[in-house]
Short mmCIF file of C-alpha atoms and ligand atoms in Angstrom, two decimals:
data_model
loop_
_atom_site.label_atom_id
_atom_site.label_comp_id
_atom_site.label_asym_id
_atom_site.label_seq_id
_atom_site.Cartn_x
_atom_site.Cartn_y
_atom_site.Cartn_z
CA MET A 1 -0.14 -0.33 0.00
CA ALA A 2 1.25 3.51 -1.17
CA GLN A 3 2.79 5.44 2.43
CA PHE A 4 1.33 9.36 2.75
CA PRO A 5 3.20 10.30 5.54
CA GLU A 6 0.36 13.04 6.28
CA PHE A 7 -1.54 10.59 8.12
CA ARG A 8 1.18 9.91 10.88
CA ASP A 9 0.63 10.51 14.08
CA ARG A 10 -2.79 12.47 13.13
CA SER A 11 -6.49 11.27 14.92
CA VAL A 12 -8.78 9.03 12.79
CA LEU A 13 -12.54 7.82 13.19
CA ILE A 14 -14.35 5.47 11.38
CA THR A 15 -17.66 4.29 11.82
CA GLY A 16 -18.51 0.52 11.82
CA GLY A 17 -14.23 0.04 11.83
CA GLY A 18 -15.17 -4.05 13.66
CA SER A 19 -15.78 -5.94 10.35
CA GLY A 20 -15.87 -5.69 6.53
CA ILE A 21 -14.88 -2.42 4.79
CA GLY A 22 -14.57 -0.62 7.82
CA ALA A 23 -11.88 -2.79 9.38
CA ALA A 24 -10.19 -2.90 6.55
CA ILE A 25 -10.15 1.31 6.79
CA VAL A 26 -8.54 1.05 10.37
CA GLU A 27 -6.53 -1.32 9.59
CA GLY A 28 -4.98 0.70 5.96
CA PHE A 29 -5.06 3.92 8.56
CA ALA A 30 -2.91 2.53 11.50
CA ARG A 31 -0.40 0.91 9.21
CA GLN A 32 -0.37 4.59 7.83
CA GLY A 33 0.83 5.65 11.39
CA ALA A 34 -2.36 6.92 12.62
CA LYS A 35 -4.36 7.32 15.98
CA VAL A 36 -7.57 5.19 15.18
CA SER A 37 -10.06 4.66 16.56
CA PHE A 38 -13.78 3.22 15.87
CA ILE A 39 -17.02 2.50 16.69
CA ASP A 40 -19.15 -0.53 16.54
CA ILE A 41 -21.68 -1.99 18.41
CA ALA A 42 -20.19 -5.95 17.49
CA GLU A 43 -17.78 -6.23 20.57
CA GLU A 44 -16.13 -9.07 19.82
CA GLU A 45 -14.66 -8.82 16.50
CA SER A 46 -14.19 -5.19 17.34
CA HIS A 47 -12.09 -5.91 20.51
CA ALA A 48 -9.96 -8.95 18.60
CA LEU A 49 -9.42 -6.37 15.74
CA ALA A 50 -7.95 -4.04 17.80
CA ASP A 51 -5.78 -6.34 19.79
CA ARG A 52 -4.28 -7.57 16.53
CA LEU A 53 -3.46 -5.03 14.88
CA SER A 54 -2.35 -2.80 17.74
CA ARG A 55 0.52 -5.85 18.34
CA ASP A 56 2.60 -3.98 15.55
CA THR A 57 1.01 -0.37 14.94
CA LEU A 58 2.73 2.53 15.74
CA HIS A 59 -0.46 3.54 17.66
CA PRO A 60 -2.40 0.89 19.69
CA VAL A 61 -5.51 1.24 17.57
CA ARG A 62 -8.92 1.97 20.41
CA PHE A 63 -12.51 -0.12 19.17
CA HIS A 64 -15.15 2.57 21.66
CA ARG A 65 -18.76 0.38 21.97
CA ALA A 66 -21.27 2.58 20.95
CA ASP A 67 -24.64 2.30 18.77
CA LEU A 68 -24.70 5.18 16.30
CA ARG A 69 -28.71 5.18 16.21
CA ASP A 70 -28.12 6.90 19.81
CA VAL A 71 -27.03 10.84 19.15
CA ASP A 72 -26.18 11.13 23.20
CA ALA A 73 -23.72 8.34 22.38
CA ILE A 74 -22.09 9.74 19.18
CA ARG A 75 -21.26 13.06 21.28
CA ARG A 76 -19.82 11.09 24.62
CA THR A 77 -17.69 8.90 22.40
CA VAL A 78 -16.05 11.74 20.15
CA ASP A 79 -15.46 13.77 23.34
CA GLU A 80 -13.72 10.51 24.34
CA VAL A 81 -11.58 10.35 21.05
CA VAL A 82 -10.92 13.78 21.13
CA ALA A 83 -9.56 14.17 24.68
CA HIS A 84 -7.57 10.95 24.08
CA SER A 85 -6.10 11.42 20.90
CA GLY A 86 -6.72 14.77 19.46
CA PRO A 87 -9.02 16.79 17.65
CA ILE A 88 -9.94 14.04 14.45
CA SER A 89 -8.31 14.69 11.18
CA VAL A 90 -10.61 12.21 9.40
CA LEU A 91 -14.02 10.81 10.15
CA VAL A 92 -14.93 8.09 7.93
CA ASN A 93 -18.58 7.27 8.42
CA ASN A 94 -18.57 3.91 7.20
CA ALA A 95 -21.18 1.67 9.52
CA ALA A 96 -24.53 0.72 7.62
CA ARG A 97 -27.11 -2.28 7.58
CA ASP A 98 -28.04 -3.49 4.06
CA ASP A 99 -31.09 -5.38 5.43
CA ARG A 100 -33.73 -6.71 3.01
CA HIS A 101 -37.15 -5.61 3.42
CA ASP A 102 -40.25 -5.81 1.41
CA LEU A 103 -42.02 -3.30 0.63
CA ALA A 104 -45.74 -4.46 2.16
CA ASP A 105 -43.69 -4.76 5.50
CA VAL A 106 -42.09 -2.08 6.51
CA THR A 107 -43.45 0.00 9.16
CA PRO A 108 -42.98 3.61 10.00
CA GLU A 109 -40.68 2.50 13.11
CA TYR A 110 -38.89 0.30 10.76
CA TRP A 111 -38.71 2.78 8.64
CA ASP A 112 -36.93 4.97 11.67
CA ASN A 113 -35.08 2.68 12.90
CA ASN A 114 -33.24 1.78 9.49
CA LEU A 115 -32.87 5.49 8.28
CA ALA A 116 -31.27 6.07 12.08
CA THR A 117 -28.65 2.67 11.44
CA ASN A 118 -27.92 4.20 7.65
CA LEU A 119 -27.83 7.92 7.72
CA ARG A 120 -28.96 9.92 10.48
CA HIS A 121 -25.41 9.05 12.15
CA VAL A 122 -23.72 10.43 9.08
CA PHE A 123 -24.89 13.73 9.62
CA PHE A 124 -24.53 13.60 13.53
CA THR A 125 -21.00 12.19 13.79
CA SER A 126 -20.15 15.04 11.23
CA GLN A 127 -21.78 17.51 13.25
CA VAL A 128 -20.03 16.56 16.22
CA VAL A 129 -16.60 15.78 14.34
CA ALA A 130 -16.52 19.54 12.63
CA PRO A 131 -15.26 21.72 15.26
CA SER A 132 -12.74 19.58 16.30
CA MET A 133 -11.35 19.74 12.83
CA ARG A 134 -11.85 23.42 12.27
CA GLU A 135 -10.08 23.65 15.55
CA ALA A 136 -6.86 21.80 13.82
CA GLY A 137 -6.99 23.75 10.51
CA GLY A 138 -9.26 22.01 8.26
CA GLY A 139 -9.68 17.96 8.14
CA VAL A 140 -11.47 15.41 5.58
CA ILE A 141 -14.67 13.42 5.96
CA ILE A 142 -15.26 10.30 3.74
CA ASN A 143 -19.02 9.22 3.50
CA MET A 144 -19.67 5.41 2.66
CA SER A 145 -22.76 5.45 0.23
CA SER A 146 -23.29 2.83 -2.23
CA ILE A 147 -24.25 1.96 -5.66
CA ALA A 148 -26.74 0.01 -5.09
CA PHE A 149 -29.21 2.95 -4.82
CA LEU A 150 -28.83 3.46 -9.00
CA LEU A 151 -29.58 -0.18 -9.41
CA ASN A 152 -32.99 -0.43 -9.07
CA MET A 153 -32.92 -3.23 -6.68
CA PRO A 154 -35.96 -4.08 -4.66
CA ASP A 155 -35.62 -5.48 -1.78
CA PHE A 156 -34.05 -2.48 0.52
CA PRO A 157 -35.73 0.32 -0.51
CA ALA A 158 -35.28 1.93 2.89
CA TYR A 159 -31.34 1.53 2.63
CA SER A 160 -31.59 2.93 -0.80
CA THR A 161 -33.19 5.50 0.38
CA ALA A 162 -30.28 6.41 3.26
CA LYS A 163 -27.60 5.38 0.53
CA ALA A 164 -29.05 7.87 -1.93
CA GLY A 165 -29.22 10.77 0.95
CA VAL A 166 -25.63 10.34 1.19
CA ILE A 167 -24.78 11.78 -1.05
CA GLY A 168 -26.97 14.79 -0.95
CA LEU A 169 -25.87 14.75 2.34
CA THR A 170 -22.25 14.60 1.77
CA LYS A 171 -22.58 17.43 -1.15
CA SER A 172 -24.67 20.18 1.74
CA LEU A 173 -22.24 19.67 3.94
CA ALA A 174 -18.89 19.89 1.28
CA GLY A 175 -20.69 23.12 0.80
CA ARG A 176 -20.89 24.38 4.80
CA LEU A 177 -17.21 22.75 5.86
CA GLY A 178 -15.42 24.05 2.93
CA PRO A 179 -14.53 27.65 4.34
CA ASP A 180 -13.28 26.00 7.78
CA ASN A 181 -10.92 23.81 5.35
CA ILE A 182 -13.09 20.47 5.49
CA ARG A 183 -13.41 18.47 2.28
CA VAL A 184 -16.78 16.08 2.57
CA ASN A 185 -16.43 13.27 -0.31
CA CYS A 186 -18.33 9.74 -0.45
CA ILE A 187 -17.13 6.15 -1.93
CA LEU A 188 -20.01 4.35 -3.15
CA PRO A 189 -18.57 0.47 -3.23
CA GLY A 190 -19.49 -2.11 -5.46
CA MET A 191 -20.21 -5.90 -5.02
CA ILE A 192 -17.51 -6.33 -2.03
CA VAL A 193 -17.25 -9.34 -0.58
CA THR A 194 -17.16 -9.74 3.18
CA ASP A 195 -18.69 -12.17 5.77
CA ARG A 196 -21.26 -10.83 6.20
CA GLN A 197 -22.27 -10.57 2.88
CA MET A 198 -21.31 -14.48 2.30
CA LYS A 199 -23.24 -15.08 5.42
CA LEU A 200 -26.48 -13.64 4.37
CA TRP A 201 -26.71 -12.54 0.76
CA LEU A 202 -24.80 -13.87 -1.96
CA THR A 203 -24.39 -16.89 -3.86
CA GLU A 204 -21.14 -17.73 -5.93
CA GLU A 205 -23.97 -17.40 -9.08
CA GLY A 206 -24.76 -14.55 -7.82
CA ILE A 207 -20.88 -13.89 -7.60
CA ALA A 208 -20.22 -15.04 -11.18
CA ASP A 209 -22.82 -12.78 -12.39
CA THR A 210 -22.00 -9.86 -11.21
CA VAL A 211 -18.20 -10.39 -11.93
CA GLN A 212 -19.03 -11.02 -15.54
CA ARG A 213 -20.82 -8.11 -15.37
CA GLN A 214 -17.48 -5.52 -14.27
CA CYS A 215 -14.51 -4.48 -16.65
CA ILE A 216 -12.18 -5.97 -13.87
CA LYS A 217 -13.02 -9.55 -13.71
CA LYS A 218 -12.17 -10.06 -10.44
CA VAL A 219 -13.76 -10.52 -6.90
CA LEU A 220 -13.56 -7.29 -5.45
CA HIS A 221 -12.85 -7.83 -1.64
CA ALA A 222 -12.79 -5.01 1.08
CA ASP A 223 -9.04 -4.37 0.72
CA ALA A 224 -11.09 -2.43 -2.45
CA ILE A 225 -11.86 0.33 -0.72
CA VAL A 226 -8.75 1.35 1.22
CA GLY A 227 -6.79 2.36 -1.88
CA PRO A 228 -9.79 4.73 -2.85
CA CYS A 229 -10.18 6.02 0.76
CA LEU A 230 -6.80 7.06 1.46
CA PHE A 231 -6.44 8.74 -1.50
CA LEU A 232 -9.75 10.57 -0.67
CA ALA A 233 -8.32 12.11 2.38
CA SER A 234 -5.10 12.56 1.50
CA ASP A 235 -2.87 15.65 0.31
CA CYS A 236 -2.92 14.41 -3.36
CA ALA A 237 -6.97 14.88 -3.27
CA ALA A 238 -6.61 18.45 -1.50
CA ALA A 239 -8.79 20.18 -4.22
CA MET A 240 -11.81 17.45 -4.00
CA SER A 241 -14.62 17.51 -2.24
CA ALA A 242 -18.64 17.21 -2.24
CA GLN A 243 -17.06 14.29 -4.79
CA SER A 244 -18.45 10.76 -5.03
CA ILE A 245 -16.55 8.22 -6.34
CA ILE A 246 -17.74 4.73 -7.85
CA VAL A 247 -15.40 1.48 -6.32
CA ASP A 248 -17.66 -1.24 -8.86
CA GLY A 249 -14.90 -2.74 -10.73
CA GLY A 250 -16.79 -0.93 -13.80
CA ILE A 251 -20.03 -2.59 -13.60
CA PHE A 252 -22.01 -2.04 -16.98
N1 NAD N 301 -19.80 -4.91 1.13
C1 NAD N 301 -20.40 -4.98 0.04
O1 NAD N 301 -20.84 -4.80 -0.91
C2 NAD N 301 -21.13 -2.97 0.16
C3 NAD N 301 -21.65 -2.16 -1.37
C4 NAD N 301 -22.00 -1.41 -0.80
C5 NAD N 301 -21.66 -0.46 -0.28
N2 NAD N 301 -21.45 -0.34 1.51
C6 NAD N 301 -21.05 -0.02 2.28
O2 NAD N 301 -20.06 0.26 2.57
C7 NAD N 301 -19.81 0.06 4.31
C8 NAD N 301 -19.49 -1.07 5.15
O3 NAD N 301 -20.56 -2.71 4.74
P1 NAD N 301 -19.82 -3.53 4.88
O4 NAD N 301 -20.46 -4.58 3.75
O5 NAD N 301 -18.15 -3.65 5.68
O6 NAD N 301 -20.73 -3.67 6.29
P2 NAD N 301 -20.91 -4.83 7.51
O7 NAD N 301 -21.95 -5.39 7.96
O8 NAD N 301 -19.67 -6.14 7.02
O9 NAD N 301 -19.85 -3.64 8.59
C9 NAD N 301 -20.77 -2.56 9.13
C10 NAD N 301 -19.99 -2.69 10.52
O10 NAD N 301 -20.58 -1.22 10.89
C11 NAD N 301 -21.51 -1.85 12.30
N3 NAD N 301 -22.51 -1.12 12.97
C12 NAD N 301 -23.75 -1.61 12.02
N4 NAD N 301 -24.62 -1.04 12.79
C13 NAD N 301 -24.46 -0.15 13.66
C14 NAD N 301 -24.55 0.79 14.58
N5 NAD N 301 -25.71 0.85 15.02
N6 NAD N 301 -24.18 1.15 15.71
C15 NAD N 301 -22.52 0.36 15.45
N7 NAD N 301 -22.23 0.13 14.63
C16 NAD N 301 -22.49 -0.14 14.09
C17 NAD N 301 -21.50 -3.73 12.39
O11 NAD N 301 -21.48 -3.85 13.63
C18 NAD N 301 -20.68 -3.87 11.59
O12 NAD N 301 -19.56 -4.08 12.37
C19 NAD N 301 -21.71 0.00 4.39
O13 NAD N 301 -21.54 1.86 4.24
C20 NAD N 301 -22.52 -0.30 3.76
O14 NAD N 301 -23.71 0.32 3.17
C21 NAD N 301 -21.09 -2.39 1.14
#
């Protein structure tokens, strides 16, 4: 992986860092010498990840258990991160749950919970982190959307709504925070094969079908998102804000 010296000793916060793409991003920043903190609800996996990485990274990787649907818990956790690791330079809003739900079954309570899981915390974590970035003279926010909402996928209308919302939110935050030297960008992953995806949704046939529709005929794993994330957070992307980058192997 390319090295970006600007991340060394910087405080980086990643949501949903305990597994899948988030865990790969945690490792990516930790291997750059950053002070990485991550938020998750999955305790066992998260402790295991923090312990494994902390054995040979410059700074120990810190796991904070919090449910991102709870805005007070977000505020408390960000305060802890800033108190321990200093003002946050990079925030990656990665956490989400792509639960399937049928149109006929969705209740107002289900809808609200889904949007709190997939969209609301992106706003509130950014709101709470922004003053700390401003104080540090600037920062970078990277939000995780998905190509799913572009593909007319029928099985998760609430998730698709949230992921489309992440792009609108990215653009609005970029406009609001740009004068404070805070850049806000978005990544739209395609089919990224993770443990959760394999357990719940993917089949070998489905994977082969998607790979066939990618320009790049390879199965993409979580590490495919790390490079684009590091790049967007780095000084190489200093003139990029309000942008959305698709990382899907070129699906057609
Ligand atoms: N895997 C894919 O194919 C794919 C495709 C497109 C977009 N994405 C997006 O990438 C991001 C990561 O996806 P992933 O596949 O790695 O998912 P994942 O389920 O493997 O990881 C998500 C993490 O978020 C955590 N999380 C969920 N709800 C939480 C909450 N309320 N509070 C705290 N933590 C919570 C989970 O415990 C988990 O560790 C998501 O935003 C997802 O929408 C993934």
